[in-house]
Amino acid sequence: MNQQKIIDGLKSVCLCKGIKKKAFLEHVEKGVNTVHGLKKATGAGSGSCQGKRCTPRIEEILK
Ligand code: FES
């Protein structure tokens, strides 16, 4: 894994729950390919904003 990929993986996707991009990518590698699936697998979207901030970022990861 190159350095840029490691740094990218440390970026917060779900700010409310403090979930990093790396956690989402691990589930994508295991075959999770929907926003709902990633939210369920990581716990994202259940914070105080109810996914308003992280949902667009999760969609971006899946593109
Ligand atoms: S940023 Fe994910 S629930 Fe608020």
Short mmCIF file of N, CA and C in Angstrom, two decimals, residues 2-59:
data_model
loop_
_atom_site.label_atom_id
_atom_site.label_comp_id
_atom_site.label_asym_id
_atom_site.label_seq_id
_atom_site.Cartn_x
_atom_site.Cartn_y
_atom_site.Cartn_z
N ASN A 2 0.64 2.14 -0.95
CA ASN A 2 1.49 3.32 -0.98
C ASN A 2 1.06 4.37 0.06
N GLN A 3 1.92 5.31 0.26
CA GLN A 3 1.71 6.31 1.32
C GLN A 3 0.44 7.13 1.10
N GLN A 4 0.18 7.50 -0.17
CA GLN A 4 -1.01 8.31 -0.45
C GLN A 4 -2.29 7.55 -0.12
N LYS A 5 -2.27 6.26 -0.39
CA LYS A 5 -3.44 5.42 -0.10
C LYS A 5 -3.67 5.32 1.41
N ILE A 6 -2.59 5.24 2.17
CA ILE A 6 -2.69 5.18 3.63
C ILE A 6 -3.28 6.49 4.16
N ILE A 7 -2.76 7.61 3.67
CA ILE A 7 -3.24 8.93 4.11
C ILE A 7 -4.71 9.09 3.75
N ASP A 8 -5.06 8.69 2.53
CA ASP A 8 -6.44 8.77 2.06
C ASP A 8 -7.36 7.94 2.97
N GLY A 9 -6.89 6.78 3.37
CA GLY A 9 -7.69 5.88 4.21
C GLY A 9 -7.95 6.44 5.59
N LEU A 10 -7.13 7.39 6.03
CA LEU A 10 -7.28 7.97 7.37
C LEU A 10 -8.26 9.13 7.40
N LYS A 11 -8.75 9.54 6.24
CA LYS A 11 -9.71 10.65 6.20
C LYS A 11 -11.04 10.21 6.77
N SER A 12 -11.65 11.08 7.55
CA SER A 12 -12.95 10.76 8.12
C SER A 12 -14.04 10.88 7.07
N VAL A 13 -14.84 9.85 6.99
CA VAL A 13 -16.00 9.89 6.08
C VAL A 13 -17.24 10.25 6.89
N CYS A 14 -17.44 9.54 7.98
CA CYS A 14 -18.57 9.84 8.87
C CYS A 14 -18.01 10.57 10.09
N LEU A 15 -18.23 11.87 10.09
CA LEU A 15 -17.66 12.71 11.15
C LEU A 15 -18.33 12.44 12.50
N CYS A 16 -19.62 12.23 12.48
CA CYS A 16 -20.36 12.01 13.74
C CYS A 16 -19.84 10.78 14.49
N LYS A 17 -19.57 9.72 13.75
CA LYS A 17 -19.16 8.47 14.37
C LYS A 17 -17.65 8.25 14.29
N GLY A 18 -16.94 9.16 13.64
CA GLY A 18 -15.48 9.04 13.55
C GLY A 18 -15.02 7.83 12.74
N ILE A 19 -15.73 7.55 11.65
CA ILE A 19 -15.38 6.38 10.84
C ILE A 19 -14.56 6.80 9.64
N LYS A 20 -13.40 6.17 9.50
CA LYS A 20 -12.45 6.54 8.45
C LYS A 20 -12.75 5.83 7.13
N LYS A 21 -12.24 6.42 6.07
CA LYS A 21 -12.44 5.87 4.73
C LYS A 21 -11.97 4.42 4.63
N LYS A 22 -10.88 4.12 5.31
CA LYS A 22 -10.31 2.76 5.30
C LYS A 22 -11.37 1.71 5.67
N ALA A 23 -12.19 2.02 6.67
CA ALA A 23 -13.21 1.07 7.12
C ALA A 23 -14.20 0.79 6.00
N PHE A 24 -14.55 1.82 5.24
CA PHE A 24 -15.49 1.64 4.13
C PHE A 24 -14.85 0.82 3.01
N LEU A 25 -13.59 1.12 2.71
CA LEU A 25 -12.91 0.43 1.62
C LEU A 25 -12.74 -1.05 1.93
N GLU A 26 -12.54 -1.39 3.19
CA GLU A 26 -12.42 -2.80 3.57
C GLU A 26 -13.71 -3.56 3.24
N HIS A 27 -14.84 -2.92 3.51
CA HIS A 27 -16.12 -3.57 3.22
C HIS A 27 -16.39 -3.61 1.71
N VAL A 28 -15.97 -2.58 1.00
CA VAL A 28 -16.13 -2.58 -0.46
C VAL A 28 -15.33 -3.76 -1.05
N GLU A 29 -14.14 -3.99 -0.53
CA GLU A 29 -13.31 -5.11 -1.00
C GLU A 29 -13.98 -6.46 -0.73
N LYS A 30 -14.78 -6.50 0.33
CA LYS A 30 -15.48 -7.76 0.67
C LYS A 30 -16.77 -7.92 -0.12
N GLY A 31 -17.09 -6.91 -0.95
CA GLY A 31 -18.25 -7.05 -1.82
C GLY A 31 -19.45 -6.19 -1.47
N VAL A 32 -19.35 -5.37 -0.42
CA VAL A 32 -20.47 -4.47 -0.10
C VAL A 32 -20.48 -3.36 -1.14
N ASN A 33 -21.60 -3.20 -1.83
CA ASN A 33 -21.60 -2.25 -2.95
C ASN A 33 -22.80 -1.30 -2.96
N THR A 34 -23.41 -1.10 -1.79
CA THR A 34 -24.50 -0.12 -1.72
C THR A 34 -24.26 0.82 -0.53
N VAL A 35 -24.86 2.00 -0.62
CA VAL A 35 -24.74 2.96 0.48
C VAL A 35 -25.34 2.35 1.75
N HIS A 36 -26.51 1.75 1.59
CA HIS A 36 -27.18 1.14 2.74
C HIS A 36 -26.31 0.05 3.37
N GLY A 37 -25.72 -0.78 2.52
CA GLY A 37 -24.86 -1.86 3.00
C GLY A 37 -23.65 -1.34 3.76
N LEU A 38 -23.05 -0.28 3.24
CA LEU A 38 -21.87 0.29 3.90
C LEU A 38 -22.25 0.95 5.22
N LYS A 39 -23.40 1.59 5.25
CA LYS A 39 -23.85 2.20 6.50
C LYS A 39 -24.09 1.13 7.55
N LYS A 40 -24.72 0.05 7.13
CA LYS A 40 -25.02 -1.05 8.05
C LYS A 40 -23.73 -1.70 8.56
N ALA A 41 -22.77 -1.89 7.65
CA ALA A 41 -21.53 -2.57 8.01
C ALA A 41 -20.64 -1.73 8.92
N THR A 42 -20.68 -0.42 8.75
CA THR A 42 -19.76 0.44 9.50
C THR A 42 -20.42 1.19 10.66
N GLY A 43 -21.71 1.34 10.60
CA GLY A 43 -22.41 2.14 11.63
C GLY A 43 -22.53 3.60 11.23
N ALA A 44 -22.04 3.92 10.03
CA ALA A 44 -22.16 5.30 9.55
C ALA A 44 -23.62 5.65 9.31
N GLY A 45 -23.93 6.92 9.44
CA GLY A 45 -25.29 7.38 9.18
C GLY A 45 -26.18 7.36 10.40
N SER A 46 -25.64 6.87 11.51
CA SER A 46 -26.46 6.79 12.72
C SER A 46 -26.05 7.82 13.76
N GLY A 47 -25.25 8.79 13.32
CA GLY A 47 -24.82 9.85 14.23
C GLY A 47 -25.83 10.97 14.31
N SER A 48 -25.43 12.06 14.91
CA SER A 48 -26.37 13.15 15.15
C SER A 48 -26.91 13.80 13.88
N CYS A 49 -26.18 13.74 12.77
CA CYS A 49 -26.69 14.34 11.53
C CYS A 49 -27.53 13.36 10.72
N GLN A 50 -27.60 12.13 11.20
CA GLN A 50 -28.39 11.07 10.54
C GLN A 50 -27.98 10.84 9.08
N GLY A 51 -26.70 11.00 8.83
CA GLY A 51 -26.18 10.69 7.49
C GLY A 51 -26.18 11.83 6.51
N LYS A 52 -26.61 13.01 6.93
CA LYS A 52 -26.64 14.15 5.98
C LYS A 52 -25.24 14.47 5.45
N ARG A 53 -24.24 14.38 6.31
CA ARG A 53 -22.88 14.73 5.87
C ARG A 53 -22.16 13.56 5.22
N CYS A 54 -22.34 12.36 5.75
CA CYS A 54 -21.54 11.24 5.24
C CYS A 54 -22.15 10.54 4.03
N THR A 55 -23.45 10.61 3.84
CA THR A 55 -24.04 9.89 2.71
C THR A 55 -23.42 10.28 1.37
N PRO A 56 -23.25 11.58 1.07
CA PRO A 56 -22.59 11.93 -0.22
C PRO A 56 -21.16 11.40 -0.31
N ARG A 57 -20.47 11.33 0.80
CA ARG A 57 -19.09 10.81 0.78
C ARG A 57 -19.08 9.30 0.54
N ILE A 58 -20.06 8.62 1.10
CA ILE A 58 -20.16 7.17 0.87
C ILE A 58 -20.49 6.91 -0.60
N GLU A 59 -21.38 7.72 -1.15
CA GLU A 59 -21.72 7.57 -2.58
C GLU A 59 -20.48 7.78 -3.43
#
